[in-house]
PDB file of C-alpha atoms and ligand atoms in Angstrom:
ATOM      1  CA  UNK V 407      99.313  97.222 117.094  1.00 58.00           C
ATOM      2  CA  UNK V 408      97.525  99.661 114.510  1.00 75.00           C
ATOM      3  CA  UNK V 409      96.638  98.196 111.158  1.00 85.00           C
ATOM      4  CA  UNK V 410      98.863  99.311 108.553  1.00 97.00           C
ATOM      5  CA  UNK V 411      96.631 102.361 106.553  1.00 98.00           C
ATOM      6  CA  UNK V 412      96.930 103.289 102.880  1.00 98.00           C
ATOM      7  CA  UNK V 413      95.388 106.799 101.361  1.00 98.00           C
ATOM      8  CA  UNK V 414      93.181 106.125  98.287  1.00 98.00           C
ATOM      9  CA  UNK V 415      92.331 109.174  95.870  1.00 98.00           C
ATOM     10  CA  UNK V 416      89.486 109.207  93.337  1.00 98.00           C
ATOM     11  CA  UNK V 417      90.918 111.025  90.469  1.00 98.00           C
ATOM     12  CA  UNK V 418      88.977 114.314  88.923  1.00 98.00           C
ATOM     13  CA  UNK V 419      88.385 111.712  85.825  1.00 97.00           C
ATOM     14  CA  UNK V 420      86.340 109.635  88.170  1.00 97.00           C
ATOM     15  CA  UNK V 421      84.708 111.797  90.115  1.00 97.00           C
ATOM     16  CA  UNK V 422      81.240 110.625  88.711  1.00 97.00           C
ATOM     17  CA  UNK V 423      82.266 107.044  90.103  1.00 97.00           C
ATOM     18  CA  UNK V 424      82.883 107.818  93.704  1.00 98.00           C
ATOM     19  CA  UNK V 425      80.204 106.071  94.786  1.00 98.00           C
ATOM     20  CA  UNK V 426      81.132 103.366  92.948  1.00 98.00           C
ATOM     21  CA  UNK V 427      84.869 103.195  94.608  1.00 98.00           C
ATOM     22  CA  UNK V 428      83.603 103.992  98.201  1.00 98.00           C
ATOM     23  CA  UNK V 429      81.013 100.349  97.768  1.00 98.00           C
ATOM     24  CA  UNK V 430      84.534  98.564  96.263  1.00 98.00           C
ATOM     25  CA  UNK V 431      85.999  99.756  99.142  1.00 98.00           C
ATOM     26  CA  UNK V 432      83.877  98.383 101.679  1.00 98.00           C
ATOM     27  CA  UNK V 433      83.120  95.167  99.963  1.00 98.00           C
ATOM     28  CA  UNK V 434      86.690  94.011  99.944  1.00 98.00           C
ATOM     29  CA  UNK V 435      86.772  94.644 103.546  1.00 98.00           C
ATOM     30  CA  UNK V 436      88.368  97.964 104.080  1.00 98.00           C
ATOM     31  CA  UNK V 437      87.418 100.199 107.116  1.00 98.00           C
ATOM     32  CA  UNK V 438      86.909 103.796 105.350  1.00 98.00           C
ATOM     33  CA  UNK V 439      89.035 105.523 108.671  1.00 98.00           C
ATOM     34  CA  UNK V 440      89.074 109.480 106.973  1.00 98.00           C
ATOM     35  CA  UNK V 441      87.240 110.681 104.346  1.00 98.00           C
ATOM     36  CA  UNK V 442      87.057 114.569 102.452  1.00 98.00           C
ATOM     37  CA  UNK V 443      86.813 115.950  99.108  1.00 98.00           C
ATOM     38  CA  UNK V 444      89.321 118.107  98.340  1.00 98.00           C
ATOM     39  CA  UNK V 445      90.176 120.458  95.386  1.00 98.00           C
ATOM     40  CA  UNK V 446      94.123 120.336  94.743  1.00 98.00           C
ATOM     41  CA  UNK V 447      95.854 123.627  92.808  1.00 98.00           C
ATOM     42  CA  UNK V 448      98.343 122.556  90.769  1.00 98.00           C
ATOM     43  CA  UNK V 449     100.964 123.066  93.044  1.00 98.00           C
ATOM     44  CA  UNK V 450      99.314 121.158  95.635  1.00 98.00           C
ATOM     45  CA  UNK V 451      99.250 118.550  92.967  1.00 98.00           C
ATOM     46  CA  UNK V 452     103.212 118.864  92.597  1.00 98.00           C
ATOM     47  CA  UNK V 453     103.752 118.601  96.174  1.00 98.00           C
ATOM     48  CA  UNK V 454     101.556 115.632  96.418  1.00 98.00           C
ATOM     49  CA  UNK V 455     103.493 113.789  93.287  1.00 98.00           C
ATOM     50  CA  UNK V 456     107.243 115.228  94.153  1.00 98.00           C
ATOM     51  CA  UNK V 457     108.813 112.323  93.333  1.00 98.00           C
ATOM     52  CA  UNK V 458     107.961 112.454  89.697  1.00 98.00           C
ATOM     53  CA  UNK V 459     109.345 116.108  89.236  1.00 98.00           C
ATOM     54  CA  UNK V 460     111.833 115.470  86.783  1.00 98.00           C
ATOM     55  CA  UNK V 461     109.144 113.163  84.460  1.00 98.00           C
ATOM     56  CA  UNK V 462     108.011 114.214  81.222  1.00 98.00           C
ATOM     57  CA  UNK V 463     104.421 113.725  82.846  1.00 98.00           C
ATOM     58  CA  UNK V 464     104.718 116.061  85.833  1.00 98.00           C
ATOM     59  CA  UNK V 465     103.251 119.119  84.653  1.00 98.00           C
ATOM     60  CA  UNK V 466     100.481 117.129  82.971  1.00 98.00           C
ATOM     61  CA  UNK V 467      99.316 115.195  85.906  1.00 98.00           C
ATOM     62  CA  UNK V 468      99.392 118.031  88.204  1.00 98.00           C
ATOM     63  CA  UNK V 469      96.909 120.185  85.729  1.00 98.00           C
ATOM     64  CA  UNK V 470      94.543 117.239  85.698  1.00 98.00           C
ATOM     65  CA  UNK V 471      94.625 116.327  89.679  1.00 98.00           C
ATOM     66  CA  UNK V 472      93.928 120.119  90.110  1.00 98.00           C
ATOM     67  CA  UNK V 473      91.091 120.333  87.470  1.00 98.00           C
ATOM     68  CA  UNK V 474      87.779 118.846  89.379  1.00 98.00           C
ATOM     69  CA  UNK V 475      87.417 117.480  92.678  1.00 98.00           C
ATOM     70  CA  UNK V 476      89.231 114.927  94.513  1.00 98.00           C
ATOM     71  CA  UNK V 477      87.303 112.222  97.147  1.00 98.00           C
ATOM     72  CA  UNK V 478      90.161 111.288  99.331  1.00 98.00           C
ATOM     73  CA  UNK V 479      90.480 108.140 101.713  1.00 98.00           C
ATOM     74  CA  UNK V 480      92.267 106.525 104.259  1.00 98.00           C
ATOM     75  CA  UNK V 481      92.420 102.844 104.159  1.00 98.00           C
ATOM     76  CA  UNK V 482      92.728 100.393 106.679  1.00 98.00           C
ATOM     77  CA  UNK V 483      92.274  96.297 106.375  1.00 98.00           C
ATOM     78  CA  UNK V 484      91.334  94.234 109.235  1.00 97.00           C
ATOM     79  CA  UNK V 485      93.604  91.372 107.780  1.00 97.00           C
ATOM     80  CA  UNK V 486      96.464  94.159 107.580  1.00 97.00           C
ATOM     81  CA  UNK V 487      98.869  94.542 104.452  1.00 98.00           C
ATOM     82  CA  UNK V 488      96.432  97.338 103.506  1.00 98.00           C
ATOM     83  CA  UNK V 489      98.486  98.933 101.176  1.00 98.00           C
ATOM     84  CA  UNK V 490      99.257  95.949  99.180  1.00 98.00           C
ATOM     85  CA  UNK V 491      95.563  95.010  98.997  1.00 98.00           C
ATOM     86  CA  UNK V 492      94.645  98.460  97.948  1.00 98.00           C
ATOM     87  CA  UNK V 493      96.930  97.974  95.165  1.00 98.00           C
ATOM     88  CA  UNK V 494      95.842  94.778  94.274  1.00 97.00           C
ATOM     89  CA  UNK V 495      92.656  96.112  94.056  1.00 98.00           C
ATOM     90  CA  UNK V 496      93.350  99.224  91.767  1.00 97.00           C
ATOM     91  CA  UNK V 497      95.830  97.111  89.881  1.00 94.00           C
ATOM     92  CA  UNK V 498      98.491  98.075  86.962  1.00 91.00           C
ATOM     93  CA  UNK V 499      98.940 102.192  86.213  1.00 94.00           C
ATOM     94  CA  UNK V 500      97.712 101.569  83.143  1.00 93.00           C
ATOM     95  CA  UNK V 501      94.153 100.786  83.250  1.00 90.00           C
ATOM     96  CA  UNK V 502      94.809  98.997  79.714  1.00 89.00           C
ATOM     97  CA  UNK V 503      96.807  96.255  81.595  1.00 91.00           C
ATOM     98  CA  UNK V 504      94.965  96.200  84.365  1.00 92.00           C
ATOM     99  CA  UNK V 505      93.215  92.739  85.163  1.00 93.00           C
ATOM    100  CA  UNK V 506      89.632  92.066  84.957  1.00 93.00           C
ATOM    101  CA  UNK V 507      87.685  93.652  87.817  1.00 93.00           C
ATOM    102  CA  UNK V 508      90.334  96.043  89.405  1.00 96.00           C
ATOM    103  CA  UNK V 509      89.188  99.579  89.958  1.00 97.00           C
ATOM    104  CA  UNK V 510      91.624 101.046  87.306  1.00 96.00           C
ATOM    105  CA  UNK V 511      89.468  98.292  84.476  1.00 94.00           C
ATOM    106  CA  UNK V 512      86.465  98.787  85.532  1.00 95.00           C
ATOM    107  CA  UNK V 513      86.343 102.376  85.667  1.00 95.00           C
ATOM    108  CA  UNK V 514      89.520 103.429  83.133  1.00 92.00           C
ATOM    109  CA  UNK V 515      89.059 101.079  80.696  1.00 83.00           C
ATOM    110  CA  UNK V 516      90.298 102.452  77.321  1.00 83.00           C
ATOM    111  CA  UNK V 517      92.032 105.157  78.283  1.00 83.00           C
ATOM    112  CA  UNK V 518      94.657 106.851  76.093  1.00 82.00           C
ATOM    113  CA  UNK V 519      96.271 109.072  78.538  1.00 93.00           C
ATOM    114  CA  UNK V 520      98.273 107.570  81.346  1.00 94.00           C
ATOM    115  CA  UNK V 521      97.496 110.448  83.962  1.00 95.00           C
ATOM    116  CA  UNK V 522      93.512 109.511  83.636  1.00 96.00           C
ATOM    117  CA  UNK V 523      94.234 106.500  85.484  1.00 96.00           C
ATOM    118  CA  UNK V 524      91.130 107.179  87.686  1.00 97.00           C
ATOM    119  CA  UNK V 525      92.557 106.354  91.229  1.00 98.00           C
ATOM    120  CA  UNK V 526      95.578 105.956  93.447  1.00 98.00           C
ATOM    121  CA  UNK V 527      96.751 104.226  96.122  1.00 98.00           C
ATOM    122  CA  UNK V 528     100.347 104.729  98.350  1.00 98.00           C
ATOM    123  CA  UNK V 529     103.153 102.892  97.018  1.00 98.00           C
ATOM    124  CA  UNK V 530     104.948 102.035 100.611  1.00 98.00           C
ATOM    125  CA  UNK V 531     104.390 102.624 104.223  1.00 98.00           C
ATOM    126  CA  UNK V 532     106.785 106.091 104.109  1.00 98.00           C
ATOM    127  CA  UNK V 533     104.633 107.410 100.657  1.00 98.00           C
ATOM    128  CA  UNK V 534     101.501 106.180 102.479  1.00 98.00           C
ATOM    129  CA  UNK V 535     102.288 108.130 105.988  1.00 98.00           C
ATOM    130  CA  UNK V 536     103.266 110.679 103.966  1.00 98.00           C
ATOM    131  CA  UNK V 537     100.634 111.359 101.781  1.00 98.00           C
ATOM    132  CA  UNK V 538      98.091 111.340 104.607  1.00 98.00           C
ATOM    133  CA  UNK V 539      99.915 113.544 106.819  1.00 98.00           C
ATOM    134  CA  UNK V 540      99.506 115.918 103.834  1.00 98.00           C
ATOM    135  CA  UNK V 541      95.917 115.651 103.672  1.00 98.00           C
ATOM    136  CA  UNK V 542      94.828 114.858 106.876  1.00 98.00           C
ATOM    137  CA  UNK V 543      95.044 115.874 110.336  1.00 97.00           C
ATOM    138  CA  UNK V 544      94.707 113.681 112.849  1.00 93.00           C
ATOM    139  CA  UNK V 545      91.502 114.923 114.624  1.00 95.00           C
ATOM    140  CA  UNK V 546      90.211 113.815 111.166  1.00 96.00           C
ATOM    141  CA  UNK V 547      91.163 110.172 111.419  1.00 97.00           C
ATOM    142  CA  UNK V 548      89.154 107.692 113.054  1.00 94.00           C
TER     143      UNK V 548
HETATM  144  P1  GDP B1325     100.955 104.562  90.416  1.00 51.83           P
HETATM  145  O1  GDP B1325     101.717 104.228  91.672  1.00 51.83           O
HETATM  146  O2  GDP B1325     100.369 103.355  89.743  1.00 51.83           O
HETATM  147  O3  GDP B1325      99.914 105.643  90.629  1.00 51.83           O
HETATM  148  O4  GDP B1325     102.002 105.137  89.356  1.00 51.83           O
HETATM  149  P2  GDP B1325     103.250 106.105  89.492  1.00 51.83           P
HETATM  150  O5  GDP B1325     103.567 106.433  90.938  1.00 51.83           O
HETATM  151  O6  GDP B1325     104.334 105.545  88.653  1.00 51.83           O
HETATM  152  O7  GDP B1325     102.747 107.437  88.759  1.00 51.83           O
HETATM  153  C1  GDP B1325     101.916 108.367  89.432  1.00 51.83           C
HETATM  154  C2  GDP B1325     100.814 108.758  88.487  1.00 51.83           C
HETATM  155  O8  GDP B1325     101.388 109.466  87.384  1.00 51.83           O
HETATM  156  C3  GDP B1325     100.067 107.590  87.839  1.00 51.83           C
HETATM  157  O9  GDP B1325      99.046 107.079  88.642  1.00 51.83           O
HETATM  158  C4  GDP B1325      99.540 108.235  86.579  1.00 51.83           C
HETATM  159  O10 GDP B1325      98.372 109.003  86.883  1.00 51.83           O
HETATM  160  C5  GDP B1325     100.662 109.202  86.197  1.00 51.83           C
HETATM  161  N1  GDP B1325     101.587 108.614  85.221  1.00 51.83           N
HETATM  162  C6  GDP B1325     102.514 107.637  85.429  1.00 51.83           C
HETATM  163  N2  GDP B1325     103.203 107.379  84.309  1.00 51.83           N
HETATM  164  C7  GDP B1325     102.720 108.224  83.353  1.00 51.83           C
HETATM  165  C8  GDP B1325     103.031 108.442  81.965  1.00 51.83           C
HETATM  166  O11 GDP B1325     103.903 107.810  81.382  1.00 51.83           O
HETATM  167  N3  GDP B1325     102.291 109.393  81.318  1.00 51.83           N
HETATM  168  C9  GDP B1325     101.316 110.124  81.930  1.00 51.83           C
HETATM  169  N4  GDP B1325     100.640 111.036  81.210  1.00 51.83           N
HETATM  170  N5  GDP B1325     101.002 109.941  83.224  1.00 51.83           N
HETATM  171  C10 GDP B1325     101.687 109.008  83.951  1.00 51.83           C
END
């Protein structure tokens, strides 16, 4: 059976650390399966974060994921439970609560503003399926 896959985004606020969350990536044992950069408009954005429509924070995320470029990626883990992991790994939405060498610490580490949370990962297996169906095909999947 296929390994369960995840889609990671590097944030615009991170784009000068993509490098740095591509070699995280790999050294935790992920197989990088898709990779693009991709430049969301904000309603792209809202598409992409529908389920938070009715938040205070809607319109202000969307602005920001559509204001620099976006390094997308889809996840897999030989050990499986790949979206878990990837969580694990990017750790609590707020970077400010986020544990000692996660992704969101070590690269959004004293942030103010909740949005600039510097990466994401799927929540479940529907968000995750879903999300890379949006951004994805499948001839670009490995
Ligand atoms: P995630 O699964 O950890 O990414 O968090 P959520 O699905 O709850 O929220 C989606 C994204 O919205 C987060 O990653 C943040 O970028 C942003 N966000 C969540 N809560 C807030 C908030 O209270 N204020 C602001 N400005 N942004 C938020």
């Amino acid at each position: 059976m296929a390994e369960e896959r995840t889609l990671a985004l590097v944030k615009p606020d991170a784009a000068e650390h993509t490098r740095g969350f591509i070699e995280n990536a790999k050294e935790y044992g992920f197989y990088i399966v898709g990779q693009k950069v991709v430049w969301f408009t904000p309603s792209d954005a809202g598409i992409f974060y529908l389920e938070h429509k009715t938040k205070s924070f809607y319109t202000t995320l969307c602005l920001h994921m559509a204001s620099g470029p976006v390094t997308a990626m889809v996840l897999e883990h030989p050990l499986g439970e790949t979206i878990k992991r990837w969580r694990m790994r990017i750790a609590d939405t707020d970077p400010n609560n986020a544990a000692d060498g996660t992704l969101r610490h070590r690269f959004g580490g004293g942030r103010k503003e909740l949005h600039r949370n510097v990466v994401h990962g799927s929540a479940n297996p529907k968000d995750a399926e879903r999300e890379i169906a949006l951004l994805f095909t499948g001839l670009e999947l490995a």
